[in-house]
Short mmCIF file of C-alpha atoms and ligand atoms in Angstrom, two decimals:
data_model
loop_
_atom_site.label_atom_id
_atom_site.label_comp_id
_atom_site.label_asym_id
_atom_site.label_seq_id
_atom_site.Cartn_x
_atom_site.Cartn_y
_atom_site.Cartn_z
CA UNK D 1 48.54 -173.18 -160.40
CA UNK D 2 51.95 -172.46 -160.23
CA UNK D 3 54.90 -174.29 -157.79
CA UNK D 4 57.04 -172.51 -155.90
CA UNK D 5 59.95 -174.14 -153.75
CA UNK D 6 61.64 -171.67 -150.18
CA UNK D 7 63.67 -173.16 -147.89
CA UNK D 8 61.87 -175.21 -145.40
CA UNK D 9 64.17 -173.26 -142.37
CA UNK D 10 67.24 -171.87 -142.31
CA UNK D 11 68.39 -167.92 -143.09
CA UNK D 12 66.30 -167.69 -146.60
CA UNK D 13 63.15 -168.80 -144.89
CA UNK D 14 61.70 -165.73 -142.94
CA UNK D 15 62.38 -163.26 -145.67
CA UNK D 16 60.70 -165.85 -147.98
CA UNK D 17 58.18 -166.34 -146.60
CA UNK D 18 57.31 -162.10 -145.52
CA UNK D 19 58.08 -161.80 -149.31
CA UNK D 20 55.17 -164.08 -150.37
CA UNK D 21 52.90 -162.33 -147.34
CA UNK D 22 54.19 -159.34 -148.61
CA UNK D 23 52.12 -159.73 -151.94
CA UNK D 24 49.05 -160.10 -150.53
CA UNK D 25 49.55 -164.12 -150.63
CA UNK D 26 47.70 -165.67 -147.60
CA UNK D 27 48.40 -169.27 -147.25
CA UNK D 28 48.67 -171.45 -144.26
CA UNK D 29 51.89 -172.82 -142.26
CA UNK D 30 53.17 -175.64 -140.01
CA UNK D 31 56.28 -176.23 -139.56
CA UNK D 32 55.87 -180.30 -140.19
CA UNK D 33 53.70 -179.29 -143.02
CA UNK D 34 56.13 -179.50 -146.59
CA UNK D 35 53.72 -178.17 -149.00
CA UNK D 36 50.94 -175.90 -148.64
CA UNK D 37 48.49 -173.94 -151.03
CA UNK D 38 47.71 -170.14 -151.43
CA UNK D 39 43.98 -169.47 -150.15
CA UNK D 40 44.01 -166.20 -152.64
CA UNK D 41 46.33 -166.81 -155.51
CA UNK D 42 47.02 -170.24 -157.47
CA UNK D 43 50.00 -171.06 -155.67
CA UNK D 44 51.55 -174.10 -154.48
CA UNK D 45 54.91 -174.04 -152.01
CA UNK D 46 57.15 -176.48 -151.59
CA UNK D 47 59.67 -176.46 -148.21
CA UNK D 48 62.96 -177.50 -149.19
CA UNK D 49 66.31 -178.00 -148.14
CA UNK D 50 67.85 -174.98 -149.93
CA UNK D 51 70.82 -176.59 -151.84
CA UNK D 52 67.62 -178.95 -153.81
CA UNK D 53 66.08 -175.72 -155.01
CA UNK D 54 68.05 -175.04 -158.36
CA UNK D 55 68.08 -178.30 -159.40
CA UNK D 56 63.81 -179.14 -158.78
CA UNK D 57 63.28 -175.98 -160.39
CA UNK D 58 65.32 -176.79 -163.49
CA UNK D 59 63.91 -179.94 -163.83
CA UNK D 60 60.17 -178.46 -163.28
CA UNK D 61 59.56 -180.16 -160.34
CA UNK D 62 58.87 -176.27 -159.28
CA UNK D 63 58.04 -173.95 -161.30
CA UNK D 64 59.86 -170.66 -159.16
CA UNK D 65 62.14 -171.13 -156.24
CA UNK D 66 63.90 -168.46 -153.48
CA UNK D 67 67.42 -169.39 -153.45
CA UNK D 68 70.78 -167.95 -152.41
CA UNK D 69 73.12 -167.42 -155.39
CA UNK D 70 75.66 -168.91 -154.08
CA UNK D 71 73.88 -172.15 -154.28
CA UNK D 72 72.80 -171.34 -157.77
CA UNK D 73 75.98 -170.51 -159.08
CA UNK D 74 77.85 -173.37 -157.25
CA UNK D 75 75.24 -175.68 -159.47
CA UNK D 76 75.83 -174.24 -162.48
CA UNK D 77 72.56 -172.59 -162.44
CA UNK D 78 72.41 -169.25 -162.62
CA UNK D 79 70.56 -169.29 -166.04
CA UNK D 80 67.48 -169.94 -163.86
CA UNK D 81 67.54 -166.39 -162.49
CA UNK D 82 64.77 -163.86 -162.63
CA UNK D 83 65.04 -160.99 -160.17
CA UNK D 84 67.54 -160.00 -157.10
CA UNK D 85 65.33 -159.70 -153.98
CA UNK D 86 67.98 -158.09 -151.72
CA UNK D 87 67.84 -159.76 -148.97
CA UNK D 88 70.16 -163.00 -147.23
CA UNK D 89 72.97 -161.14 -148.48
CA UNK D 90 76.44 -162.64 -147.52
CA UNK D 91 79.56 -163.12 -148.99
CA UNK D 92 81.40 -166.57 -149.37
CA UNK D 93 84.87 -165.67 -148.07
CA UNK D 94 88.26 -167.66 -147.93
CA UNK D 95 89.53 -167.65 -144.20
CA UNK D 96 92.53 -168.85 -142.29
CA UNK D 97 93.73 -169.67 -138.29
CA UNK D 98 94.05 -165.96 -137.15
CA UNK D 99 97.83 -166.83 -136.08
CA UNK D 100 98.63 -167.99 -139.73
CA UNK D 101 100.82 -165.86 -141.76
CA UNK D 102 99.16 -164.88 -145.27
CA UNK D 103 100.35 -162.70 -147.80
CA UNK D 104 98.13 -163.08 -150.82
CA UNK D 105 96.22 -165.94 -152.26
CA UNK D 106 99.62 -167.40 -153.74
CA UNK D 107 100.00 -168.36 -149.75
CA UNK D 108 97.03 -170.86 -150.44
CA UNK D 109 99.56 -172.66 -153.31
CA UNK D 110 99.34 -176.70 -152.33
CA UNK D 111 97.43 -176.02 -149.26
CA UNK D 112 93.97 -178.04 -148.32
CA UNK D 113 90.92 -175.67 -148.01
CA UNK D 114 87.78 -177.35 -146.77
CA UNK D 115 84.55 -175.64 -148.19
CA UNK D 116 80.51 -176.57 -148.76
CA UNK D 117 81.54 -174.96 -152.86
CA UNK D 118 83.97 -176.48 -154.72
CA UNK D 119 82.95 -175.22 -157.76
CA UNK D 120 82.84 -171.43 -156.85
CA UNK D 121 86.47 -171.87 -154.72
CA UNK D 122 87.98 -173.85 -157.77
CA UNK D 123 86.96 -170.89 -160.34
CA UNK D 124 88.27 -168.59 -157.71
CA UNK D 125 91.50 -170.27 -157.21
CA UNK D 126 92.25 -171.06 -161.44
CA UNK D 127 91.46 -167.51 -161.73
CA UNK D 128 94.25 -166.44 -159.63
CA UNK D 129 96.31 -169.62 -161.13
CA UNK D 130 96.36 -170.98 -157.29
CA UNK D 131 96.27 -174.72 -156.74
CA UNK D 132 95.52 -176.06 -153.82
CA UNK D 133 93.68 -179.25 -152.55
CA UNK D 134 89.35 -178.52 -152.47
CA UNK D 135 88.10 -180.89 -149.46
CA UNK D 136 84.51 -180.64 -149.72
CA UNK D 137 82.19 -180.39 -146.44
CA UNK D 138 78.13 -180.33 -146.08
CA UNK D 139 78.23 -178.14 -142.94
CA UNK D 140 80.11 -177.00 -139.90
CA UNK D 141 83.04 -175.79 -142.30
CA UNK D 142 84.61 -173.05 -139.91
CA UNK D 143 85.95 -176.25 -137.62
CA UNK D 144 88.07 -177.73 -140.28
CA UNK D 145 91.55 -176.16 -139.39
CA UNK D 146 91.28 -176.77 -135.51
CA UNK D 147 90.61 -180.57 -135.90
CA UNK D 148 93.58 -180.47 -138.46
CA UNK D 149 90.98 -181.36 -141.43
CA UNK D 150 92.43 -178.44 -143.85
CA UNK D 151 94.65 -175.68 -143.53
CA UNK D 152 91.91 -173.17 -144.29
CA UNK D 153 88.70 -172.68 -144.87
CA UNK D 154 85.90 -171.17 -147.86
CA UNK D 155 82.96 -170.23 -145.80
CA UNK D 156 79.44 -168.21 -145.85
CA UNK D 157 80.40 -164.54 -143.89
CA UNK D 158 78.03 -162.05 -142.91
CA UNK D 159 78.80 -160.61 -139.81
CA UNK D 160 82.05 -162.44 -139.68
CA UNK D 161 81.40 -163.37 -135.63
CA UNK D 162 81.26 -167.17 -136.85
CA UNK D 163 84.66 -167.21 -137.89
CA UNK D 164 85.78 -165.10 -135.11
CA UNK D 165 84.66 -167.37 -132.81
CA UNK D 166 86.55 -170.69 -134.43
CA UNK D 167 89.91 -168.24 -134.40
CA UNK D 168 89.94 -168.04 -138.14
CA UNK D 169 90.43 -164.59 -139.93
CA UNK D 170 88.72 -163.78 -143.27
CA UNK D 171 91.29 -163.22 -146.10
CA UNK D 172 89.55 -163.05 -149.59
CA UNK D 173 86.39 -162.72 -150.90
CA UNK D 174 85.50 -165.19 -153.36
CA UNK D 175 82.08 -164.44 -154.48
CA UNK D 176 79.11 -161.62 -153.10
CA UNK D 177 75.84 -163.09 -153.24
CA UNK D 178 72.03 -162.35 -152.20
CA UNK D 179 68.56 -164.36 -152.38
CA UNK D 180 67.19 -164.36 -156.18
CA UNK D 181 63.94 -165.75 -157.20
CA UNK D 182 64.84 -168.30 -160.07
CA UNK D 183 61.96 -169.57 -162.92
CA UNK D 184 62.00 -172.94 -164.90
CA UNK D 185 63.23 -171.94 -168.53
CA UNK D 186 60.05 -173.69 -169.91
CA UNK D 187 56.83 -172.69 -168.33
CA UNK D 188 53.56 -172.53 -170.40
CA UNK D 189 51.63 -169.31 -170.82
CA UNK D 190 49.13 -169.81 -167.85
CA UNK D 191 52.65 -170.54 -165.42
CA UNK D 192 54.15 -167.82 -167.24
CA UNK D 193 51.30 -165.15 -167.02
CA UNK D 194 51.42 -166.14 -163.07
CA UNK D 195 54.92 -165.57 -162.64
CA UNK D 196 54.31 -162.20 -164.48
CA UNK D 197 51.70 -161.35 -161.68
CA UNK D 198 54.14 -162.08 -159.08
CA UNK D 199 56.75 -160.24 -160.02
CA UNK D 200 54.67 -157.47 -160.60
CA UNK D 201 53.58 -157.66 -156.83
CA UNK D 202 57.44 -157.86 -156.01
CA UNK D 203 58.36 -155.04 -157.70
CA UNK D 204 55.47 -152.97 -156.22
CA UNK D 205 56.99 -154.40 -152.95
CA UNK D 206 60.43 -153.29 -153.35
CA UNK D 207 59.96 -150.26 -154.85
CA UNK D 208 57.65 -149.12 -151.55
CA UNK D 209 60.08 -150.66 -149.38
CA UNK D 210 62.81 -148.17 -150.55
CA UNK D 211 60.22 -144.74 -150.44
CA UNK D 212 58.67 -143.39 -147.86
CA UNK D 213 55.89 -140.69 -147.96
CA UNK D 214 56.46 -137.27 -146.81
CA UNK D 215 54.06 -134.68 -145.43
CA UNK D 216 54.93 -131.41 -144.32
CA UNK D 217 53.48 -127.68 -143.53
CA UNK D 218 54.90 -124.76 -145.32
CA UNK D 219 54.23 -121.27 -145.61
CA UNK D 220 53.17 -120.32 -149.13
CA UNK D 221 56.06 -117.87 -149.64
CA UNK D 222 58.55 -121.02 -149.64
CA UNK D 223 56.83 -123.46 -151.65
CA UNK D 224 59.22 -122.44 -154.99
CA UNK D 225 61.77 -123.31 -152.62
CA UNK D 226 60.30 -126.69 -151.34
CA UNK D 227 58.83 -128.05 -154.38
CA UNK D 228 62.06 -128.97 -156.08
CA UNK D 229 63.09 -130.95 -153.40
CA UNK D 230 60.11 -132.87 -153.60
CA UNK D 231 59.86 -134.31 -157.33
CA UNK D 232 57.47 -137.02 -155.84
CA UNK D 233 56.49 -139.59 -158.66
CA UNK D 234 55.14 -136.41 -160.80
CA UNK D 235 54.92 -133.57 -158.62
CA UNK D 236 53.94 -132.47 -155.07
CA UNK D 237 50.23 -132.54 -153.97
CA UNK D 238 50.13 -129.14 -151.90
CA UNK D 239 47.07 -128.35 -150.25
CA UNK D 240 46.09 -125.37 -148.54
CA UNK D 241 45.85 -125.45 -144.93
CA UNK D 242 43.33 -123.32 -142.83
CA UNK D 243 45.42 -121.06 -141.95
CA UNK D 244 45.78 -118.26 -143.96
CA UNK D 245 48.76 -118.09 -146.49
CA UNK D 246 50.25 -121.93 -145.30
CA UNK D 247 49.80 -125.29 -147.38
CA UNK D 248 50.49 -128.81 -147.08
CA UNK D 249 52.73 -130.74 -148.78
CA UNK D 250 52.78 -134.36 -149.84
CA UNK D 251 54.87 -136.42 -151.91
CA UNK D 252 57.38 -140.22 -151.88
CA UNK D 253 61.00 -139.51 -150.85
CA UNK D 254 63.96 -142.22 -151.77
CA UNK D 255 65.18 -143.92 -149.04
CA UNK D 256 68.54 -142.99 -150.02
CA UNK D 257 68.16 -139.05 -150.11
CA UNK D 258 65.74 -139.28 -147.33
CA UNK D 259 67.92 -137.27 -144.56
CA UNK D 260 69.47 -134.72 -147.14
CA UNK D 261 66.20 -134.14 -148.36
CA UNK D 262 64.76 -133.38 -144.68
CA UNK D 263 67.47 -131.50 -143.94
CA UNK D 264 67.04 -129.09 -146.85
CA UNK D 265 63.12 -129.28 -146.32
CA UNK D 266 64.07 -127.74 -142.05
CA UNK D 267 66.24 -124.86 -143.99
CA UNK D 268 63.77 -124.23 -146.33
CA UNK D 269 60.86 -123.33 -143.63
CA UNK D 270 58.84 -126.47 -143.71
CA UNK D 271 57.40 -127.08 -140.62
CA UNK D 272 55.35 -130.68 -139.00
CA UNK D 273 56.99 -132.89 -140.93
CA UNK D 274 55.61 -136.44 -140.88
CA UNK D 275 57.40 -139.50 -142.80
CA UNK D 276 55.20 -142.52 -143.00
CA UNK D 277 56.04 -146.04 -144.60
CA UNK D 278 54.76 -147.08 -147.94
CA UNK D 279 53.18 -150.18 -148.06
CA UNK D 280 52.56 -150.78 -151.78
CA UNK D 281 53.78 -148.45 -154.99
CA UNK D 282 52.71 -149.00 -158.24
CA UNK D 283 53.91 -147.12 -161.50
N1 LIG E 1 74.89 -165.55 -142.01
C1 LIG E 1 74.18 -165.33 -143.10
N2 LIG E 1 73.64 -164.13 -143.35
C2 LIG E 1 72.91 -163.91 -144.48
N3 LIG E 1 72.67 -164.85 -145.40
C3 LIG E 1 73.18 -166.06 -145.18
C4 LIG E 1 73.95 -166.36 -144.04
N4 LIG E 1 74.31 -167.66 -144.08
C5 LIG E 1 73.79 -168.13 -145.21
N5 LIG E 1 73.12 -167.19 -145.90
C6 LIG E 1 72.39 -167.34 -147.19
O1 LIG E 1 71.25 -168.15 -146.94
C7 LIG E 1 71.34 -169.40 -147.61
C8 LIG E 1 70.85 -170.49 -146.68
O2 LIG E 1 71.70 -170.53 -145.56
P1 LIG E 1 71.55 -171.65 -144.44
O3 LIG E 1 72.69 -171.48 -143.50
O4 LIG E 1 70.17 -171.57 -143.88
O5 LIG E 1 71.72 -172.93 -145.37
P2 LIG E 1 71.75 -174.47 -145.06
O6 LIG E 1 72.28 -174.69 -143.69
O7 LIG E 1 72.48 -175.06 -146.23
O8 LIG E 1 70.22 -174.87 -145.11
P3 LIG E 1 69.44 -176.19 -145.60
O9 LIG E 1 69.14 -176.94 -144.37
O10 LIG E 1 68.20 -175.66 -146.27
O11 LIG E 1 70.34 -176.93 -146.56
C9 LIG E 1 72.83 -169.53 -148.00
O12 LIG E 1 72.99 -170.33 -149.14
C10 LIG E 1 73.20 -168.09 -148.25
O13 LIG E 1 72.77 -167.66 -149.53
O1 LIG E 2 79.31 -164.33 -140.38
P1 LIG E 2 78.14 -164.82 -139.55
O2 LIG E 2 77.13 -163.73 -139.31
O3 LIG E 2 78.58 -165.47 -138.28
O4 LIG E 2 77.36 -165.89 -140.43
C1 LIG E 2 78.01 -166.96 -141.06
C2 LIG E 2 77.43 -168.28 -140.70
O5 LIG E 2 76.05 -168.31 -141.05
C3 LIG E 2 75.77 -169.50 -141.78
O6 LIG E 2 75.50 -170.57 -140.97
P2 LIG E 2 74.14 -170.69 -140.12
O7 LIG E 2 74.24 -169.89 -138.87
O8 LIG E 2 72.98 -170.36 -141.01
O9 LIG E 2 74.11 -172.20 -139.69
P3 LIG E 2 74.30 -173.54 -140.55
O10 LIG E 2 75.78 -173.81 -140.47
O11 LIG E 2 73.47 -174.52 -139.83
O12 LIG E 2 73.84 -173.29 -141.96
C4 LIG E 2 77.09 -169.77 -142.51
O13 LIG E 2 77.22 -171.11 -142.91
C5 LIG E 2 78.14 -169.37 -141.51
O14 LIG E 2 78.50 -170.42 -140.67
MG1 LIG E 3 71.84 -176.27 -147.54
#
């Protein structure tokens, strides 16, 4: 059996949690429940507050965790880190009272900034040889300069409409981070040959999440055309259709060339095309 630790609720917790459904894990949730067990895979999870995850998983309290790498990195962490899972993505950003003037950083120099990550702010600030005085908050950071707690603030941004909405304007970026499945350094083969199994899964996952399978009519007299912009994972599967001198064309697209590809599929004379998602791809 192997332990795994998400955050009980909060913004990891959804993707978590489709993540684990996502590999064919089937397990059973209540909200007031803070540890349940797989059905179909030897797997234990733990729901945690977020900021306990690096440090139960280090000391092999869990065995795997879901955590945002700002929270691993702030812990001194990062070690612990197995594979980027792409989603929870945010930025931790320095911000100040829209009205305030700012130049550079150097306009920080021996003012107070209230944040929830000293460490990550401090290695920020000594990088750019800027002192200034680290207050350090749990929560609710963005109302520190209109109570007259700090003079700015070092904050989680992702669509920046928190900060906009406590008048503060983002000024730096101090570190980019995203949710990253972390591993205990020291887990025995049978842990270790589980983990293994999982991240296969993910990776199957992932890689369908950013394909998508193509079909498409063609006559027969463009296929030369068509089948180099359709590498597939080997090559196209063309079929022929029943009507005389047209096939059928199948094959995975990358999410990222998808609408170049289609486009150069129209000009090419393919005809009916149909894009469906990919639930699983392996190899
Ligand atoms: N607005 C956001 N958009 C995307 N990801 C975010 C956002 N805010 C935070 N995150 C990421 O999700 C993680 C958890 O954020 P959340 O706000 O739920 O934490 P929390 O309030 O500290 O939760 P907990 O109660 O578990 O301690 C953060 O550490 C960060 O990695
Ligand atoms: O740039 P935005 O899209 O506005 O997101 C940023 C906000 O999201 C997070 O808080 P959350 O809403 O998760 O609440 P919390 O303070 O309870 O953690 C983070 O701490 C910021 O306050
Ligand atoms: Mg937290």
């Amino acid at each position: 059996m192997i332990r795994l630790a998400i955050q009980k609720s909060g913004r990891l917790s959804d993707d978590s949690l489709k993540l684990i459904r996502e590999c064919g894990i089937s397990f059973l949730s209540a909200s007031s429940k803070l540890k349940t067990e797989a059905t179909n895979f030897p797997l234990e999870i733990l729901f945690l507050r977020d900021d306990d995850i690096p440090g139960y998983v280090a000391d092999g309290v869990a065995d795997i965790g879901i955590v945002g790498q700002n929270v691993l990195v702030e812990e001194g962490l990062q070690q612990l880190t197995v594979k980027n899972l792409g989603f929870s993505k945010c930025r931790l950003s320095l911000a100040v009272s829209k009205g305030d003037a700012y130049a550079d950083v150097t306009s920080l120099q021996g003012k107070s900034i209230a944040t929830s990550y000293p460490n990550l702010l401090q290695e920020f600030l000594t990088s750019k040889g800027v002192q200034a005085d680290i207050h350090t908050i749990s929560g609710s950071v963005e109302i520190a300069p209109s109570i007259g707690l700090a003079d700015a603030v070092c904050d989680i941004v992702s669509s920046g409409s928190t900060l906009i909405s406590n008048g503060l304007r983002e000024v730096e970026t101090v570190f980019k981070s995203e949710a990253v499945l972390i591993a205990n350094q020291n887990l025995d083969a049978e842990k270790n040959h589980l983990l293994q199994q999982l991240l296969f899964r993910m990776e199957a996952v992932q890689k369908a999440q950013k394909s998508k399978y193509v079909v498409l009519n063609a006559p027969n007299s463009a296929i030369p055309q068509i089948k180099p912009l359709l590498p597939g994972i080997k090559s196209p599967t063309i079929i022929p259709l029943a009507e005389e001198g047209w096939s059928s064309l199948h094959s995975v697209v990358n999410e990222d060339d998808f609408w170049d590809i289609i486009q150069k599929l129209k000009e090419a004379g393919a005809e009916g095309i149909l894009v469906v998602p990919i639930e699983k791809m392996i190899g």
